[in-house]
Amino acid sequence: MGDACQHSHRETAQRPDRVARLLAEAEAKVEAAGQRLTDGRRRVLELLLAVGEPMKAYDLIAQFGVDGRPAKPPTVYRSLDFLEREGLVHRIASISAYVACAGHEGSHAAAFLICDCCGTTQEIPAGVAEPLQQAAREAGYALERTTLEAHGRCPDCRD
């Protein structure tokens, strides 16, 4: 993904003041749940928020250290697991990457539009979440999280 594109795309990186605000909101949410946003968890979330697009775990590992040194993989993977459980990041399985949650309140089903040309990913409301929850209840399941992934081409790549 991305290499095939010969055209420009919109910038996804977030401004530092927005990243700081989102980190403060995340910390408040985690503390309200009786948890801690440790330095490692905070750094992983900060990297995901700053880039504004999905990142693979090994890219997070490489960029983790502020002094240029990579993190130990377990540090990043444990942080990602925690952040996903707390609803602050989503794992996009089809591209083996993680992305900061787009800011929906509370627990929600995530739905992503993924461009197969440039890799742009957009989180959208998952309108099928309630019928899926109902079908799961009828089948005796208790869903813990739902992530829908739809692949295609973004407006920039379609034109």
Short mmCIF file of N, CA and C in Angstrom, two decimals:
data_model
loop_
_atom_site.label_atom_id
_atom_site.label_comp_id
_atom_site.label_asym_id
_atom_site.label_seq_id
_atom_site.Cartn_x
_atom_site.Cartn_y
_atom_site.Cartn_z
N MET A 1 0.83 -1.18 0.00
CA MET A 1 0.00 0.00 0.00
C MET A 1 0.87 1.24 0.00
N GLY A 2 0.42 2.25 -0.63
CA GLY A 2 1.10 3.52 -0.61
C GLY A 2 2.09 3.71 -1.73
N ASP A 3 2.83 2.67 -2.10
CA ASP A 3 3.85 2.81 -3.13
C ASP A 3 3.24 3.06 -4.51
N ALA A 4 2.04 2.57 -4.76
CA ALA A 4 1.42 2.69 -6.07
C ALA A 4 0.90 4.10 -6.34
N CYS A 5 0.73 4.88 -5.32
CA CYS A 5 0.14 6.21 -5.48
C CYS A 5 1.16 7.20 -6.04
N GLN A 6 0.73 7.95 -7.04
CA GLN A 6 1.57 8.99 -7.63
C GLN A 6 0.90 10.35 -7.45
N HIS A 7 0.04 10.46 -6.47
CA HIS A 7 -0.69 11.70 -6.23
C HIS A 7 -0.63 12.04 -4.74
N SER A 8 -0.96 13.27 -4.42
CA SER A 8 -0.88 13.71 -3.02
C SER A 8 -2.16 13.32 -2.28
N HIS A 9 -2.02 13.20 -0.98
CA HIS A 9 -3.13 12.87 -0.09
C HIS A 9 -3.19 13.90 1.02
N ARG A 10 -4.33 13.93 1.69
CA ARG A 10 -4.46 14.88 2.79
C ARG A 10 -3.55 14.47 3.94
N GLU A 11 -3.09 15.46 4.65
CA GLU A 11 -2.19 15.26 5.78
C GLU A 11 -2.97 14.64 6.94
N THR A 12 -2.40 13.61 7.56
CA THR A 12 -3.08 12.94 8.67
C THR A 12 -2.47 13.28 10.03
N ALA A 13 -1.26 13.84 10.04
CA ALA A 13 -0.60 14.14 11.31
C ALA A 13 -1.41 15.16 12.10
N GLN A 14 -1.38 15.00 13.41
CA GLN A 14 -2.13 15.89 14.31
C GLN A 14 -1.21 16.98 14.86
N ARG A 15 -1.78 18.12 15.13
CA ARG A 15 -1.03 19.23 15.74
C ARG A 15 -0.67 18.86 17.18
N PRO A 16 0.50 19.30 17.66
CA PRO A 16 0.94 18.96 19.03
C PRO A 16 -0.07 19.36 20.11
N ASP A 17 -0.75 20.50 19.96
CA ASP A 17 -1.72 20.91 20.98
C ASP A 17 -2.91 19.96 21.01
N ARG A 18 -3.31 19.47 19.86
CA ARG A 18 -4.42 18.49 19.81
C ARG A 18 -3.99 17.16 20.43
N VAL A 19 -2.77 16.73 20.13
CA VAL A 19 -2.25 15.48 20.72
C VAL A 19 -2.22 15.61 22.24
N ALA A 20 -1.74 16.73 22.76
CA ALA A 20 -1.68 16.95 24.20
C ALA A 20 -3.07 16.90 24.83
N ARG A 21 -4.05 17.52 24.16
CA ARG A 21 -5.43 17.51 24.68
C ARG A 21 -5.99 16.10 24.70
N LEU A 22 -5.78 15.34 23.61
CA LEU A 22 -6.28 13.97 23.53
C LEU A 22 -5.60 13.06 24.55
N LEU A 23 -4.32 13.28 24.81
CA LEU A 23 -3.62 12.51 25.83
C LEU A 23 -4.20 12.80 27.22
N ALA A 24 -4.48 14.06 27.50
CA ALA A 24 -5.06 14.43 28.79
C ALA A 24 -6.44 13.80 28.95
N GLU A 25 -7.24 13.79 27.90
CA GLU A 25 -8.57 13.16 27.95
C GLU A 25 -8.43 11.65 28.17
N ALA A 26 -7.46 11.03 27.50
CA ALA A 26 -7.24 9.59 27.65
C ALA A 26 -6.82 9.27 29.08
N GLU A 27 -5.94 10.08 29.63
CA GLU A 27 -5.48 9.86 31.00
C GLU A 27 -6.64 9.96 31.98
N ALA A 28 -7.51 10.94 31.80
CA ALA A 28 -8.68 11.09 32.67
C ALA A 28 -9.60 9.89 32.55
N LYS A 29 -9.81 9.39 31.34
CA LYS A 29 -10.68 8.23 31.12
C LYS A 29 -10.11 6.99 31.81
N VAL A 30 -8.82 6.79 31.66
CA VAL A 30 -8.16 5.62 32.25
C VAL A 30 -8.21 5.70 33.78
N GLU A 31 -7.93 6.88 34.33
CA GLU A 31 -7.97 7.05 35.78
C GLU A 31 -9.38 6.86 36.33
N ALA A 32 -10.38 7.31 35.59
CA ALA A 32 -11.77 7.12 36.02
C ALA A 32 -12.14 5.64 36.07
N ALA A 33 -11.46 4.84 35.27
CA ALA A 33 -11.69 3.39 35.26
C ALA A 33 -10.81 2.68 36.29
N GLY A 34 -10.05 3.46 37.09
CA GLY A 34 -9.22 2.87 38.11
C GLY A 34 -7.90 2.29 37.60
N GLN A 35 -7.47 2.74 36.43
CA GLN A 35 -6.23 2.26 35.82
C GLN A 35 -5.22 3.40 35.75
N ARG A 36 -4.02 3.07 35.25
CA ARG A 36 -2.97 4.09 35.10
C ARG A 36 -2.49 4.14 33.66
N LEU A 37 -2.24 5.34 33.19
CA LEU A 37 -1.62 5.54 31.88
C LEU A 37 -0.12 5.69 32.15
N THR A 38 0.58 4.55 32.20
CA THR A 38 2.01 4.55 32.50
C THR A 38 2.77 5.29 31.41
N ASP A 39 4.05 5.54 31.64
CA ASP A 39 4.87 6.24 30.65
C ASP A 39 4.88 5.49 29.32
N GLY A 40 5.01 4.16 29.37
CA GLY A 40 5.02 3.37 28.13
C GLY A 40 3.70 3.43 27.39
N ARG A 41 2.61 3.30 28.10
CA ARG A 41 1.28 3.37 27.49
C ARG A 41 1.06 4.75 26.89
N ARG A 42 1.47 5.76 27.64
CA ARG A 42 1.31 7.14 27.18
C ARG A 42 2.11 7.37 25.91
N ARG A 43 3.34 6.86 25.85
CA ARG A 43 4.19 7.07 24.67
C ARG A 43 3.60 6.38 23.44
N VAL A 44 3.11 5.17 23.59
CA VAL A 44 2.50 4.46 22.46
C VAL A 44 1.28 5.23 21.96
N LEU A 45 0.43 5.67 22.87
CA LEU A 45 -0.75 6.43 22.47
C LEU A 45 -0.35 7.75 21.82
N GLU A 46 0.65 8.40 22.36
CA GLU A 46 1.14 9.66 21.79
C GLU A 46 1.61 9.47 20.35
N LEU A 47 2.36 8.40 20.09
CA LEU A 47 2.82 8.13 18.73
C LEU A 47 1.65 7.91 17.78
N LEU A 48 0.67 7.13 18.21
CA LEU A 48 -0.50 6.86 17.36
C LEU A 48 -1.32 8.13 17.12
N LEU A 49 -1.49 8.92 18.15
CA LEU A 49 -2.25 10.17 17.99
C LEU A 49 -1.52 11.13 17.06
N ALA A 50 -0.22 11.24 17.23
CA ALA A 50 0.55 12.21 16.45
C ALA A 50 0.54 11.88 14.96
N VAL A 51 0.67 10.61 14.61
CA VAL A 51 0.74 10.25 13.20
C VAL A 51 -0.64 10.30 12.54
N GLY A 52 -1.69 10.03 13.32
CA GLY A 52 -3.05 10.14 12.80
C GLY A 52 -3.43 9.09 11.78
N GLU A 53 -2.71 8.01 11.73
CA GLU A 53 -3.02 6.90 10.81
C GLU A 53 -2.53 5.61 11.43
N PRO A 54 -2.93 4.46 10.90
CA PRO A 54 -2.49 3.19 11.47
C PRO A 54 -0.97 3.02 11.41
N MET A 55 -0.45 2.39 12.45
CA MET A 55 0.98 2.07 12.51
C MET A 55 1.14 0.60 12.89
N LYS A 56 2.12 -0.04 12.32
CA LYS A 56 2.45 -1.41 12.69
C LYS A 56 3.22 -1.37 14.01
N ALA A 57 3.11 -2.45 14.77
CA ALA A 57 3.77 -2.51 16.08
C ALA A 57 5.27 -2.29 15.96
N TYR A 58 5.90 -2.84 14.94
CA TYR A 58 7.35 -2.68 14.84
C TYR A 58 7.75 -1.25 14.49
N ASP A 59 6.88 -0.50 13.84
CA ASP A 59 7.15 0.92 13.62
C ASP A 59 7.05 1.68 14.95
N LEU A 60 6.08 1.28 15.78
CA LEU A 60 5.97 1.89 17.11
C LEU A 60 7.20 1.57 17.95
N ILE A 61 7.67 0.34 17.88
CA ILE A 61 8.86 -0.06 18.62
C ILE A 61 10.06 0.79 18.20
N ALA A 62 10.21 0.97 16.89
CA ALA A 62 11.35 1.73 16.36
C ALA A 62 11.31 3.20 16.76
N GLN A 63 10.11 3.77 16.87
CA GLN A 63 9.98 5.20 17.17
C GLN A 63 9.75 5.49 18.65
N PHE A 64 9.64 4.47 19.46
CA PHE A 64 9.26 4.61 20.86
C PHE A 64 10.20 5.49 21.66
N GLY A 65 11.48 5.24 21.57
CA GLY A 65 12.45 5.96 22.39
C GLY A 65 12.63 7.39 21.94
N VAL A 66 12.51 8.33 22.86
CA VAL A 66 12.71 9.74 22.50
C VAL A 66 14.18 10.03 22.21
N ASP A 67 15.06 9.15 22.66
CA ASP A 67 16.49 9.32 22.40
C ASP A 67 16.95 8.57 21.16
N GLY A 68 16.00 8.06 20.38
CA GLY A 68 16.34 7.37 19.15
C GLY A 68 16.50 5.87 19.29
N ARG A 69 16.48 5.37 20.52
CA ARG A 69 16.61 3.92 20.72
C ARG A 69 15.24 3.28 20.71
N PRO A 70 15.12 2.11 20.07
CA PRO A 70 13.82 1.43 20.05
C PRO A 70 13.47 0.87 21.42
N ALA A 71 12.20 0.59 21.61
CA ALA A 71 11.73 -0.03 22.84
C ALA A 71 11.89 -1.53 22.74
N LYS A 72 11.77 -2.19 23.86
CA LYS A 72 11.72 -3.65 23.85
C LYS A 72 10.31 -4.03 23.38
N PRO A 73 10.18 -4.98 22.47
CA PRO A 73 8.85 -5.33 21.94
C PRO A 73 7.78 -5.60 22.99
N PRO A 74 8.08 -6.33 24.09
CA PRO A 74 7.00 -6.55 25.07
C PRO A 74 6.41 -5.27 25.64
N THR A 75 7.23 -4.23 25.79
CA THR A 75 6.75 -2.95 26.31
C THR A 75 5.66 -2.39 25.41
N VAL A 76 5.90 -2.40 24.12
CA VAL A 76 4.93 -1.84 23.18
C VAL A 76 3.70 -2.74 23.06
N TYR A 77 3.90 -4.05 22.96
CA TYR A 77 2.76 -4.96 22.82
C TYR A 77 1.86 -4.94 24.05
N ARG A 78 2.44 -4.88 25.24
CA ARG A 78 1.62 -4.79 26.46
C ARG A 78 0.85 -3.47 26.50
N SER A 79 1.51 -2.40 26.07
CA SER A 79 0.84 -1.11 26.03
C SER A 79 -0.32 -1.13 25.04
N LEU A 80 -0.10 -1.72 23.87
CA LEU A 80 -1.17 -1.81 22.86
C LEU A 80 -2.34 -2.63 23.39
N ASP A 81 -2.06 -3.75 24.06
CA ASP A 81 -3.13 -4.57 24.62
C ASP A 81 -3.96 -3.77 25.62
N PHE A 82 -3.28 -3.04 26.50
CA PHE A 82 -3.98 -2.22 27.49
C PHE A 82 -4.82 -1.14 26.81
N LEU A 83 -4.21 -0.41 25.88
CA LEU A 83 -4.92 0.69 25.22
C LEU A 83 -6.11 0.19 24.42
N GLU A 84 -6.00 -1.00 23.84
CA GLU A 84 -7.13 -1.58 23.11
C GLU A 84 -8.25 -1.96 24.08
N ARG A 85 -7.90 -2.59 25.21
CA ARG A 85 -8.90 -2.96 26.21
C ARG A 85 -9.64 -1.74 26.74
N GLU A 86 -8.92 -0.63 26.88
CA GLU A 86 -9.53 0.60 27.41
C GLU A 86 -10.27 1.41 26.36
N GLY A 87 -10.29 0.94 25.11
CA GLY A 87 -11.02 1.63 24.04
C GLY A 87 -10.32 2.85 23.49
N LEU A 88 -9.00 2.93 23.67
CA LEU A 88 -8.26 4.09 23.19
C LEU A 88 -7.60 3.84 21.83
N VAL A 89 -7.39 2.59 21.49
CA VAL A 89 -6.85 2.24 20.17
C VAL A 89 -7.62 1.06 19.62
N HIS A 90 -7.54 0.90 18.31
CA HIS A 90 -8.15 -0.25 17.64
C HIS A 90 -7.06 -0.99 16.87
N ARG A 91 -7.21 -2.30 16.80
CA ARG A 91 -6.33 -3.11 15.97
C ARG A 91 -7.06 -3.35 14.66
N ILE A 92 -6.38 -3.08 13.56
CA ILE A 92 -6.94 -3.35 12.25
C ILE A 92 -6.23 -4.60 11.72
N ALA A 93 -6.90 -5.73 11.87
CA ALA A 93 -6.28 -7.02 11.61
C ALA A 93 -5.81 -7.19 10.17
N SER A 94 -6.59 -6.73 9.21
CA SER A 94 -6.26 -6.98 7.81
C SER A 94 -4.97 -6.30 7.36
N ILE A 95 -4.53 -5.28 8.08
CA ILE A 95 -3.27 -4.63 7.72
C ILE A 95 -2.26 -4.72 8.87
N SER A 96 -2.58 -5.52 9.88
CA SER A 96 -1.70 -5.73 11.03
C SER A 96 -1.18 -4.42 11.61
N ALA A 97 -2.11 -3.53 11.92
CA ALA A 97 -1.72 -2.21 12.41
C ALA A 97 -2.69 -1.76 13.51
N TYR A 98 -2.27 -0.71 14.21
CA TYR A 98 -3.06 -0.12 15.28
C TYR A 98 -3.29 1.35 14.96
N VAL A 99 -4.44 1.86 15.42
CA VAL A 99 -4.78 3.26 15.18
C VAL A 99 -5.46 3.79 16.44
N ALA A 100 -5.20 5.06 16.76
CA ALA A 100 -5.87 5.69 17.88
C ALA A 100 -7.35 5.81 17.55
N CYS A 101 -8.19 5.61 18.56
CA CYS A 101 -9.63 5.71 18.37
C CYS A 101 -9.97 7.14 17.97
N ALA A 102 -10.95 7.26 17.08
CA ALA A 102 -11.33 8.57 16.55
C ALA A 102 -12.09 9.43 17.55
N GLY A 103 -12.27 8.95 18.78
CA GLY A 103 -12.84 9.80 19.81
C GLY A 103 -14.29 9.58 20.10
N HIS A 104 -14.85 8.45 19.72
CA HIS A 104 -16.23 8.16 20.07
C HIS A 104 -16.32 7.95 21.58
N GLU A 105 -17.39 8.42 22.16
CA GLU A 105 -17.56 8.28 23.60
C GLU A 105 -17.94 6.85 23.95
N GLY A 106 -17.39 6.38 25.05
CA GLY A 106 -17.74 5.07 25.57
C GLY A 106 -17.29 3.94 24.66
N SER A 107 -17.76 2.77 24.99
CA SER A 107 -17.44 1.58 24.21
C SER A 107 -18.25 1.61 22.92
N HIS A 108 -17.62 1.26 21.82
CA HIS A 108 -18.33 1.25 20.56
C HIS A 108 -17.72 0.25 19.61
N ALA A 109 -18.52 -0.15 18.65
CA ALA A 109 -18.00 -0.99 17.58
C ALA A 109 -17.26 -0.08 16.62
N ALA A 110 -16.12 -0.52 16.16
CA ALA A 110 -15.33 0.28 15.23
C ALA A 110 -15.53 -0.22 13.82
N ALA A 111 -15.61 0.70 12.89
CA ALA A 111 -15.69 0.35 11.48
C ALA A 111 -14.67 1.21 10.74
N PHE A 112 -13.94 0.58 9.84
CA PHE A 112 -12.87 1.28 9.13
C PHE A 112 -13.02 1.14 7.63
N LEU A 113 -12.78 2.25 6.93
CA LEU A 113 -12.66 2.26 5.48
C LEU A 113 -11.16 2.29 5.21
N ILE A 114 -10.65 1.32 4.45
CA ILE A 114 -9.21 1.19 4.22
C ILE A 114 -8.95 1.25 2.73
N CYS A 115 -8.10 2.19 2.32
CA CYS A 115 -7.75 2.32 0.91
C CYS A 115 -6.65 1.32 0.57
N ASP A 116 -6.90 0.46 -0.39
CA ASP A 116 -5.93 -0.54 -0.80
C ASP A 116 -4.81 0.03 -1.65
N CYS A 117 -4.94 1.29 -2.08
CA CYS A 117 -3.89 1.93 -2.87
C CYS A 117 -2.90 2.65 -1.97
N CYS A 118 -3.38 3.59 -1.17
CA CYS A 118 -2.48 4.44 -0.38
C CYS A 118 -2.42 4.06 1.09
N GLY A 119 -3.36 3.24 1.55
CA GLY A 119 -3.37 2.84 2.95
C GLY A 119 -4.12 3.78 3.88
N THR A 120 -4.69 4.86 3.34
CA THR A 120 -5.48 5.76 4.17
C THR A 120 -6.58 4.96 4.86
N THR A 121 -6.77 5.26 6.13
CA THR A 121 -7.78 4.56 6.91
C THR A 121 -8.65 5.59 7.61
N GLN A 122 -9.94 5.38 7.56
CA GLN A 122 -10.88 6.30 8.19
C GLN A 122 -11.83 5.51 9.07
N GLU A 123 -11.96 5.93 10.33
CA GLU A 123 -12.92 5.30 11.24
C GLU A 123 -14.28 5.96 11.02
N ILE A 124 -15.31 5.13 10.89
CA ILE A 124 -16.67 5.62 10.68
C ILE A 124 -17.60 4.94 11.68
N PRO A 125 -18.78 5.49 11.91
CA PRO A 125 -19.74 4.81 12.79
C PRO A 125 -20.13 3.44 12.22
N ALA A 126 -20.20 2.47 13.11
CA ALA A 126 -20.56 1.10 12.70
C ALA A 126 -22.06 0.92 12.87
N GLY A 127 -22.80 1.24 11.84
CA GLY A 127 -24.25 1.17 11.90
C GLY A 127 -24.81 -0.24 12.05
N VAL A 128 -24.03 -1.25 11.81
CA VAL A 128 -24.51 -2.63 11.93
C VAL A 128 -24.25 -3.21 13.31
N ALA A 129 -23.69 -2.42 14.21
CA ALA A 129 -23.29 -2.94 15.51
C ALA A 129 -24.48 -3.49 16.31
N GLU A 130 -25.58 -2.77 16.39
CA GLU A 130 -26.70 -3.24 17.20
C GLU A 130 -27.33 -4.52 16.64
N PRO A 131 -27.60 -4.60 15.32
CA PRO A 131 -28.12 -5.89 14.81
C PRO A 131 -27.14 -7.05 15.05
N LEU A 132 -25.85 -6.79 14.97
CA LEU A 132 -24.86 -7.83 15.23
C LEU A 132 -24.89 -8.24 16.70
N GLN A 133 -24.99 -7.25 17.60
CA GLN A 133 -25.10 -7.55 19.03
C GLN A 133 -26.34 -8.41 19.32
N GLN A 134 -27.44 -8.04 18.71
CA GLN A 134 -28.70 -8.78 18.92
C GLN A 134 -28.55 -10.21 18.41
N ALA A 135 -28.00 -10.38 17.22
CA ALA A 135 -27.81 -11.73 16.67
C ALA A 135 -26.87 -12.54 17.56
N ALA A 136 -25.86 -11.91 18.09
CA ALA A 136 -24.93 -12.61 18.99
C ALA A 136 -25.65 -13.04 20.27
N ARG A 137 -26.46 -12.14 20.85
CA ARG A 137 -27.21 -12.50 22.06
C ARG A 137 -28.13 -13.68 21.80
N GLU A 138 -28.82 -13.66 20.66
CA GLU A 138 -29.72 -14.76 20.31
C GLU A 138 -28.98 -16.07 20.13
N ALA A 139 -27.72 -15.99 19.72
CA ALA A 139 -26.90 -17.20 19.56
C ALA A 139 -26.18 -17.58 20.85
N GLY A 140 -26.39 -16.80 21.92
CA GLY A 140 -25.78 -17.10 23.20
C GLY A 140 -24.40 -16.50 23.41
N TYR A 141 -23.98 -15.63 22.53
CA TYR A 141 -22.66 -15.00 22.65
C TYR A 141 -22.76 -13.66 23.38
N ALA A 142 -21.68 -13.30 24.04
CA ALA A 142 -21.54 -11.98 24.65
C ALA A 142 -20.34 -11.33 23.97
N LEU A 143 -20.60 -10.45 23.02
CA LEU A 143 -19.51 -9.80 22.29
C LEU A 143 -18.79 -8.81 23.18
N GLU A 144 -17.47 -8.80 23.09
CA GLU A 144 -16.67 -7.85 23.86
C GLU A 144 -16.23 -6.67 23.02
N ARG A 145 -15.97 -6.89 21.74
CA ARG A 145 -15.63 -5.79 20.84
C ARG A 145 -15.88 -6.26 19.42
N THR A 146 -16.17 -5.29 18.58
CA THR A 146 -16.44 -5.55 17.17
C THR A 146 -15.65 -4.56 16.33
N THR A 147 -14.95 -5.08 15.33
CA THR A 147 -14.23 -4.23 14.41
C THR A 147 -14.56 -4.67 12.99
N LEU A 148 -15.11 -3.76 12.22
CA LEU A 148 -15.44 -4.04 10.82
C LEU A 148 -14.42 -3.35 9.94
N GLU A 149 -13.98 -4.03 8.89
CA GLU A 149 -12.98 -3.49 7.99
C GLU A 149 -13.48 -3.61 6.56
N ALA A 150 -13.54 -2.48 5.88
CA ALA A 150 -14.00 -2.45 4.49
C ALA A 150 -12.87 -1.90 3.62
N HIS A 151 -12.50 -2.64 2.59
CA HIS A 151 -11.39 -2.25 1.70
C HIS A 151 -11.92 -1.71 0.38
N GLY A 152 -11.22 -0.75 -0.16
CA GLY A 152 -11.58 -0.16 -1.45
C GLY A 152 -10.57 0.92 -1.80
N ARG A 153 -11.04 1.98 -2.42
CA ARG A 153 -10.18 3.11 -2.80
C ARG A 153 -10.76 4.40 -2.24
N CYS A 154 -9.87 5.23 -1.67
CA CYS A 154 -10.29 6.51 -1.13
C CYS A 154 -10.59 7.49 -2.30
N PRO A 155 -11.22 8.63 -2.01
CA PRO A 155 -11.53 9.59 -3.08
C PRO A 155 -10.30 10.04 -3.87
N ASP A 156 -9.15 10.22 -3.19
CA ASP A 156 -7.95 10.66 -3.88
C ASP A 156 -7.45 9.60 -4.86
N CYS A 157 -7.53 8.35 -4.48
CA CYS A 157 -7.02 7.27 -5.33
C CYS A 157 -8.03 6.90 -6.44
N ARG A 158 -9.30 7.15 -6.21
CA ARG A 158 -10.32 6.85 -7.22
C ARG A 158 -10.23 7.82 -8.40
N ASP A 159 -9.86 9.07 -8.14
CA ASP A 159 -9.87 10.09 -9.19
C ASP A 159 -8.70 9.97 -10.14
#
